[in-house]
C-alpha positions in Angstrom: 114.1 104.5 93.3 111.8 104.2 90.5 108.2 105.4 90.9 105.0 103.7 89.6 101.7 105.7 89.7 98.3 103.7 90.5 94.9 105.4 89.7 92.0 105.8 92.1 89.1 105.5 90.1 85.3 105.6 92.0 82.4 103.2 91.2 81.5 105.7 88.2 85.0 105.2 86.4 85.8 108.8 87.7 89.6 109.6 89.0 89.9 110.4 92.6 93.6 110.5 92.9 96.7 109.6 91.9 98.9 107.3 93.9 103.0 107.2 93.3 104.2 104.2 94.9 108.0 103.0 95.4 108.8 99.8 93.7 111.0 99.3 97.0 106.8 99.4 99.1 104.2 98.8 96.8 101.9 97.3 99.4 102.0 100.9 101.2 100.9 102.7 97.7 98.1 100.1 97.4 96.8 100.0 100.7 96.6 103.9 100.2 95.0 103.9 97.4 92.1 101.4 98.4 91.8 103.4 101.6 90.9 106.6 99.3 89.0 104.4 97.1 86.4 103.5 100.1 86.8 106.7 101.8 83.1 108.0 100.5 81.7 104.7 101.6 83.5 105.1 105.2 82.2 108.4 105.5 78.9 108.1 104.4 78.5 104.5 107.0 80.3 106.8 109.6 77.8 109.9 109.4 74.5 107.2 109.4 76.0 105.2 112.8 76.7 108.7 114.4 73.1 109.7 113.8 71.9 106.5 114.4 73.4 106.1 118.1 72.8 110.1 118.9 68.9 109.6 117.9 69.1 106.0 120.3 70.8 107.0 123.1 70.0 110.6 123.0 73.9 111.0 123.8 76.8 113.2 123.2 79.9 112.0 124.4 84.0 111.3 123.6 83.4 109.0 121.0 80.4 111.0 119.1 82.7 114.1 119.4 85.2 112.1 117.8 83.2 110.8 115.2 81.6 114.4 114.2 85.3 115.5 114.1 86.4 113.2 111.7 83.2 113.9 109.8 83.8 117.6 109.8 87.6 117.0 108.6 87.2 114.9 105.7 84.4 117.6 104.7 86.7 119.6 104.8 85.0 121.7 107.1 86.3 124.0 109.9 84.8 123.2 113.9 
């Protein structure tokens, strides 16, 4: 099938990625590439309500593990 390509561009008009979508699923493609579009701003909220709750609650449990993992992977980052 024939392939279109969408840019990712962030706020600053810099490319993050390039997305190559099937005209048989475009929504997949699209949804894709908005997901990588608002990945720094998912990161960035997910880091500030994982510091937020740890300095609250003074806790370290499943979810705050979770939530440091994710953080550490998208850093690219080894455990």
């Amino acid at each position: 099938s024939d392939k279109i390509e969408c840019l990712v561009m962030d706020s600053c008009g810099r490319q993050l990625a390039i997305v190559r979508r099937s005209v048989d699923a475009p929504n997949e493609a699209e949804g894709n590439a908005r997901l990588i579009a608002a990945a720094p701003d998912l990161l960035a909220a997910l880091e500030s309500i994982t510091e937020m709750i740890q300095a609250m609650y003074k806790v370290e449990g499943k979810y705050i593990s979770q939530a440091r993992a994710a953080i550490t992977k998208a850093k690219g980052q080894t455990p």
